[in-house]
PDB file of C-alpha atoms in Angstrom:
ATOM      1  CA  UNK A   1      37.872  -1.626  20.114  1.00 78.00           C
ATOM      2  CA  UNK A   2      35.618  -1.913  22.609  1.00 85.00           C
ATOM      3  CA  UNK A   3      34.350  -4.711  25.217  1.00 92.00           C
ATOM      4  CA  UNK A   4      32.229  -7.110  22.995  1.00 93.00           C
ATOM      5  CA  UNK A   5      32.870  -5.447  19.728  1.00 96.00           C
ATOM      6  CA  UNK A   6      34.625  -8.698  18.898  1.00 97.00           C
ATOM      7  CA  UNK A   7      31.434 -11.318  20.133  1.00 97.00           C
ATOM      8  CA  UNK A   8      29.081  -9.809  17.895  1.00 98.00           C
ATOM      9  CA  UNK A   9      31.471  -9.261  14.785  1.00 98.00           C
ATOM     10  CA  UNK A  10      32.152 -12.948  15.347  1.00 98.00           C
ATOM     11  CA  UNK A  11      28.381 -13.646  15.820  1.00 98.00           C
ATOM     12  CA  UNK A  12      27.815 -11.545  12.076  1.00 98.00           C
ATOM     13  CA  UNK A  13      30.569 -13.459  10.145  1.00 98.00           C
ATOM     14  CA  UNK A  14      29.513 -16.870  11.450  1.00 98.00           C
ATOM     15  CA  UNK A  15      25.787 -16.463  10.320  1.00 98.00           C
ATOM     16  CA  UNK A  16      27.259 -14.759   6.747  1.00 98.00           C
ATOM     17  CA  UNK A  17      29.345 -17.324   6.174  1.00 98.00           C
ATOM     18  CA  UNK A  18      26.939 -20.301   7.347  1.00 98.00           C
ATOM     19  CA  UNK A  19      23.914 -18.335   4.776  1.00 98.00           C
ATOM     20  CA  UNK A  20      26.591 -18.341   1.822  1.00 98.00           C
ATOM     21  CA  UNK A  21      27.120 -14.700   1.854  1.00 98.00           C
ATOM     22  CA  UNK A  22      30.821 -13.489   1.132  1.00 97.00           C
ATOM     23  CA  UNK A  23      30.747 -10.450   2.418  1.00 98.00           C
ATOM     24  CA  UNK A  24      32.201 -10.197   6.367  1.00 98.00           C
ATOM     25  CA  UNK A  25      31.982  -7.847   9.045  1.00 98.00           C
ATOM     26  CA  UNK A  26      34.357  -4.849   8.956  1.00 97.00           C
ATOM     27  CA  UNK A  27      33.504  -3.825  12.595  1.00 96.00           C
ATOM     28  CA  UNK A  28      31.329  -1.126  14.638  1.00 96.00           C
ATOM     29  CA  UNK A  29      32.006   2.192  13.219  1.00 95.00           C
ATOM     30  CA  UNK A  30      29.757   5.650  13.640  1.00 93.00           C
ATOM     31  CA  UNK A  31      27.653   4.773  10.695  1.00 91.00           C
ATOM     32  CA  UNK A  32      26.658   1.478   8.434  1.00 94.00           C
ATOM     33  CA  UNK A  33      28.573   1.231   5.650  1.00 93.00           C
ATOM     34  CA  UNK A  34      29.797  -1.394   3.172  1.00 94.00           C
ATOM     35  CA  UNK A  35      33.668  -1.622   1.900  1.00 94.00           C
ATOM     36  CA  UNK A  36      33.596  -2.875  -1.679  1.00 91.00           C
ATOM     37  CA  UNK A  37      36.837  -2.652  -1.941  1.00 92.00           C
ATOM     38  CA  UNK A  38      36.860  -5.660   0.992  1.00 96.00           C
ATOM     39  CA  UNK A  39      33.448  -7.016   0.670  1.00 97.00           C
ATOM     40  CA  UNK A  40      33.002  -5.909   4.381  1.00 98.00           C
ATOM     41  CA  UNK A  41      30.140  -4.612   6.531  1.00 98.00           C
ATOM     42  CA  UNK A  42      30.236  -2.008   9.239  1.00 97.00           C
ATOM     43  CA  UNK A  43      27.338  -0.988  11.893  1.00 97.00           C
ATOM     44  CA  UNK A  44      26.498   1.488  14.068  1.00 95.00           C
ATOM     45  CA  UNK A  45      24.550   2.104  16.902  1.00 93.00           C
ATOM     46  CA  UNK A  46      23.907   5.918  16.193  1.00 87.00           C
ATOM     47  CA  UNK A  47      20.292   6.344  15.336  1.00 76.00           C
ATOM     48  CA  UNK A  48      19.701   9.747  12.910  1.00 80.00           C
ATOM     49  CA  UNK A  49      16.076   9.676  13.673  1.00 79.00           C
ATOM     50  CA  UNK A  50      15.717  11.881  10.351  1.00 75.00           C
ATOM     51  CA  UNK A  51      17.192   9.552   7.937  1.00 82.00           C
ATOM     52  CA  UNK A  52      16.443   6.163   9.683  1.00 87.00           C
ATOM     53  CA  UNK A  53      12.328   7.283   9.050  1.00 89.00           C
ATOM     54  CA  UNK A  54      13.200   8.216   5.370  1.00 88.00           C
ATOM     55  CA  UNK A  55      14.671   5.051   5.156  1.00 92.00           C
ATOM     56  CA  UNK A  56      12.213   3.111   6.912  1.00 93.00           C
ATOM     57  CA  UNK A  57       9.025   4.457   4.848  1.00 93.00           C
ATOM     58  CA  UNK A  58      10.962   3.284   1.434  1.00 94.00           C
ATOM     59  CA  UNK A  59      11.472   0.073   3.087  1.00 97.00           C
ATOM     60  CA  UNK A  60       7.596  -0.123   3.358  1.00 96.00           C
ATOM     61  CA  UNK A  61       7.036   1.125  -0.086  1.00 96.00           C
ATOM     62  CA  UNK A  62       9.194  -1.366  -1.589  1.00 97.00           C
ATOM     63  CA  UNK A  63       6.723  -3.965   0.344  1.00 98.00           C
ATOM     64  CA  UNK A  64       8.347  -4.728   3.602  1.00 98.00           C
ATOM     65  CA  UNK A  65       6.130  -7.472   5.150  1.00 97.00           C
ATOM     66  CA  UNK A  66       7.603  -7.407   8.648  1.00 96.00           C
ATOM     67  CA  UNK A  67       8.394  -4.531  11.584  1.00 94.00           C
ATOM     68  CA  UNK A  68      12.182  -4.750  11.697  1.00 94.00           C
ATOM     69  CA  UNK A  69      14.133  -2.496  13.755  1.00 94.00           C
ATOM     70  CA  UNK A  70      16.132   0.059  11.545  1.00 94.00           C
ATOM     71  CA  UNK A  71      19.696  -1.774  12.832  1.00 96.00           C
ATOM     72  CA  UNK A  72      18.839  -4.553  11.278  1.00 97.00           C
ATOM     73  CA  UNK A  73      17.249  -2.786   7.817  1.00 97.00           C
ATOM     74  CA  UNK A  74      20.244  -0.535   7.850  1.00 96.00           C
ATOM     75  CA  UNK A  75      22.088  -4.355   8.066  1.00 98.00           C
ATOM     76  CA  UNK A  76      20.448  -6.094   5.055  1.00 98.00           C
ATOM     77  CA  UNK A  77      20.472  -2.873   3.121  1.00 97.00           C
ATOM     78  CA  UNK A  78      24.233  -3.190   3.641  1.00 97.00           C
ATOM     79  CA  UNK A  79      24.502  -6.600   2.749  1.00 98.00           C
ATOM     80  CA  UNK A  80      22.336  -5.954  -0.402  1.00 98.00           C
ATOM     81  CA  UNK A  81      25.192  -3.820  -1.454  1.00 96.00           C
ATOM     82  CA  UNK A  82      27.106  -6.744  -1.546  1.00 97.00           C
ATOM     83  CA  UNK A  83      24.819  -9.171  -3.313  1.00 97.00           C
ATOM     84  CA  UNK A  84      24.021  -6.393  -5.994  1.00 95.00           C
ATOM     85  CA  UNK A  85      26.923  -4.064  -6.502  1.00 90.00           C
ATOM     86  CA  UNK A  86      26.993  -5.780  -9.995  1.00 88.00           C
ATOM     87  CA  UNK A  87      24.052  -5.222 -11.788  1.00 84.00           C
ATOM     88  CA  UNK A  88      24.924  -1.336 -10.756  1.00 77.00           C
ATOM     89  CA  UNK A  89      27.467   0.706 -13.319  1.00 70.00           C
ATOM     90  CA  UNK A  90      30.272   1.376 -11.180  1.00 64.00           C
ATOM     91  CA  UNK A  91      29.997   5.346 -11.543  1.00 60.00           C
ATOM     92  CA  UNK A  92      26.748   4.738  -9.656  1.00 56.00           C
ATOM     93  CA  UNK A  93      29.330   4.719  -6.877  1.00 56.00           C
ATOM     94  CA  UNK A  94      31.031   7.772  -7.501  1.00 58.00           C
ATOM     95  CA  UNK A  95      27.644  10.297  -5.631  1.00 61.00           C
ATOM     96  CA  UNK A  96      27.770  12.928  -3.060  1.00 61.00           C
ATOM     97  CA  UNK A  97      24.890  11.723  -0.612  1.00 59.00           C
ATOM     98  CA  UNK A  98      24.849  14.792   1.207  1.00 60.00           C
ATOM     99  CA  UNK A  99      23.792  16.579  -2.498  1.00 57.00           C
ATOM    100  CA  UNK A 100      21.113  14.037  -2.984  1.00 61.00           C
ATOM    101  CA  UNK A 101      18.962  15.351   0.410  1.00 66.00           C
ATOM    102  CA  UNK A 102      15.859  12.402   0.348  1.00 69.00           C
ATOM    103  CA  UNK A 103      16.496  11.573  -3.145  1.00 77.00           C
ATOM    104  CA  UNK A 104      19.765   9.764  -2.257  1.00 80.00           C
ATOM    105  CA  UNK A 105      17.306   6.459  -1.432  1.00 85.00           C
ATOM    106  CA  UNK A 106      15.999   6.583  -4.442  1.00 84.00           C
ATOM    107  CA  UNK A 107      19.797   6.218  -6.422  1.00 82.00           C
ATOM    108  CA  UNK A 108      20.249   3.274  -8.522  1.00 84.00           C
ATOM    109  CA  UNK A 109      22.921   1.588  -6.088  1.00 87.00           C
ATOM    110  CA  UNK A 110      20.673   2.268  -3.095  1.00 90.00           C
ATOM    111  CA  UNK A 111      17.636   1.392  -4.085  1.00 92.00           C
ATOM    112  CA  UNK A 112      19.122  -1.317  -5.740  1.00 94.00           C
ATOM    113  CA  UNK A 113      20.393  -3.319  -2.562  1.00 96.00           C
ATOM    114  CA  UNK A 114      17.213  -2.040  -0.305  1.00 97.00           C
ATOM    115  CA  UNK A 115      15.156  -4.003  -2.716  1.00 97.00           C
ATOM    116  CA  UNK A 116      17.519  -7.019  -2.078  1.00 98.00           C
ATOM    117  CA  UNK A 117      17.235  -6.490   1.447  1.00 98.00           C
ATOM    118  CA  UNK A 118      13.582  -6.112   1.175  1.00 98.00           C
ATOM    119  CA  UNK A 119      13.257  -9.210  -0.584  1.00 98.00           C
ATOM    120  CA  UNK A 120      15.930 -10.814   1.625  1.00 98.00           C
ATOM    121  CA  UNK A 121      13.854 -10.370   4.797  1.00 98.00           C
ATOM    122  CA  UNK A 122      10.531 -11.033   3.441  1.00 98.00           C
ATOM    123  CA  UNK A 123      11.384 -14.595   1.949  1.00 98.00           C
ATOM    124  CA  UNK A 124      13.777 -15.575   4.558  1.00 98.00           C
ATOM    125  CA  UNK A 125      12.127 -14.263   7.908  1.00 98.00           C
ATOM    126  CA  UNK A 126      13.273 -17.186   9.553  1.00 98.00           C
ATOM    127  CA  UNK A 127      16.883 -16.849   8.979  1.00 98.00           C
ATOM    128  CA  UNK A 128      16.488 -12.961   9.861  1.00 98.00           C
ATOM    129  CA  UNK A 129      15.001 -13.808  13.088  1.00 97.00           C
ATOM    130  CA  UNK A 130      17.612 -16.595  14.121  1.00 97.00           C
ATOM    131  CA  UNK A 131      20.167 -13.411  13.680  1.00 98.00           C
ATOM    132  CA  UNK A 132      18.495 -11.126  15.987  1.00 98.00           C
ATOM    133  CA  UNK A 133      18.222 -13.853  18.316  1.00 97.00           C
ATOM    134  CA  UNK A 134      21.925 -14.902  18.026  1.00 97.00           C
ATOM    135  CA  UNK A 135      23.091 -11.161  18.424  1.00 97.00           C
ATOM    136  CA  UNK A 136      20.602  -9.629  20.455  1.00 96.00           C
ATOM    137  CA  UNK A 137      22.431 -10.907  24.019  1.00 97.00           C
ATOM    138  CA  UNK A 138      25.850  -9.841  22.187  1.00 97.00           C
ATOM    139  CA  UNK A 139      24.465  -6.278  21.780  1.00 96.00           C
ATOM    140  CA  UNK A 140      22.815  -5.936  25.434  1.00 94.00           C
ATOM    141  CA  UNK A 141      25.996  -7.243  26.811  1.00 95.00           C
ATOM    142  CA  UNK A 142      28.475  -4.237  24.779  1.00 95.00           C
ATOM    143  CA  UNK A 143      25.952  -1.797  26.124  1.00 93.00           C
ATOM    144  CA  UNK A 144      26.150  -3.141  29.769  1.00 94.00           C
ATOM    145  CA  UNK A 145      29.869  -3.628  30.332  1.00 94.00           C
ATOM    146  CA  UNK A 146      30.824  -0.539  28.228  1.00 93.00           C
ATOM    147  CA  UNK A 147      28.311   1.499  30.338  1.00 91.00           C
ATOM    148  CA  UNK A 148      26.804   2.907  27.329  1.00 87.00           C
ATOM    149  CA  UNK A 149      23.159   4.434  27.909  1.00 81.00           C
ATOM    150  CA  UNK A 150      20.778   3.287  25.091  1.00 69.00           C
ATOM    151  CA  UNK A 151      18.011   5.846  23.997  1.00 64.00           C
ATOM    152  CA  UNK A 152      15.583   2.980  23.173  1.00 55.00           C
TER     153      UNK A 152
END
């Protein structure tokens, strides 16, 4: 684990659990991801300019109101995953992303918790913001004493 990892997954879990959300923060890992096996959340830093542009324009078909960095899209899509993984038949689970090329946002389980996430930010923009602002430092500060070079 690295310096800070453990600020910001603190900083995550705090504002799911004070929002009513069950689901908690599995950690930083090379890609976003949620565990439903543990109801947990992981993030990355990685950017896969491809994909995070695919993602991004379905984001804004499905009637994103704000500009929202793809971290924290890629975030609420995750947590959507956890609010919704039960309207979705569980062999929705069982796919090969790598087979579905740019169709794989448009699967029932993604789609599915994108449109939560969509929703989520657009009616609670508040809330969303209060996040960034509570993580944001965390984040700047892993980069800095970890000497990690951001692209952005």
């Amino acid at each position: 684990m690295l310096i800070g990892e453990n600020q910001i997954n603190e900083i995550f879990n705090e504002w799911l659990e004070d929002n009513g959300f069950d689901a908690r923060i599995a950690g930083l890992e090379p890609d976003f991801g949620w565990y439903m096996s543990s109801d947990t959340i992981a993030y990355s830093f990685v950017v896969a300019e491809k994909f995070d542009k695919a993602f991004q324009r379905v984001c804004e078909d499905l009637g994103l109101n704000y500009e929202i960095d793809i971290f924290w899209l890629s975030f609420f899509h995750e947590l959507g995953h956890s609010e919704t993984y039960h309207y979705v038949d569980e062999t929705a689970f069982l796919i090969d992303a790598d087979l579905l090329g740019d169709d794989y946002y448009y699967h029932p389980r993604e789609i599915i918790a994108t449109e939560w996430a969509v929703n989520y930010i657009n009616t609670n923009i508040d809330k969303v913001k209060m996040l960034m602002q509570m993580v944001r430092p965390a984040i700047v500060r892993f980069f800095t004493v970890n000497n990690i070079q951001s692209e952005n």
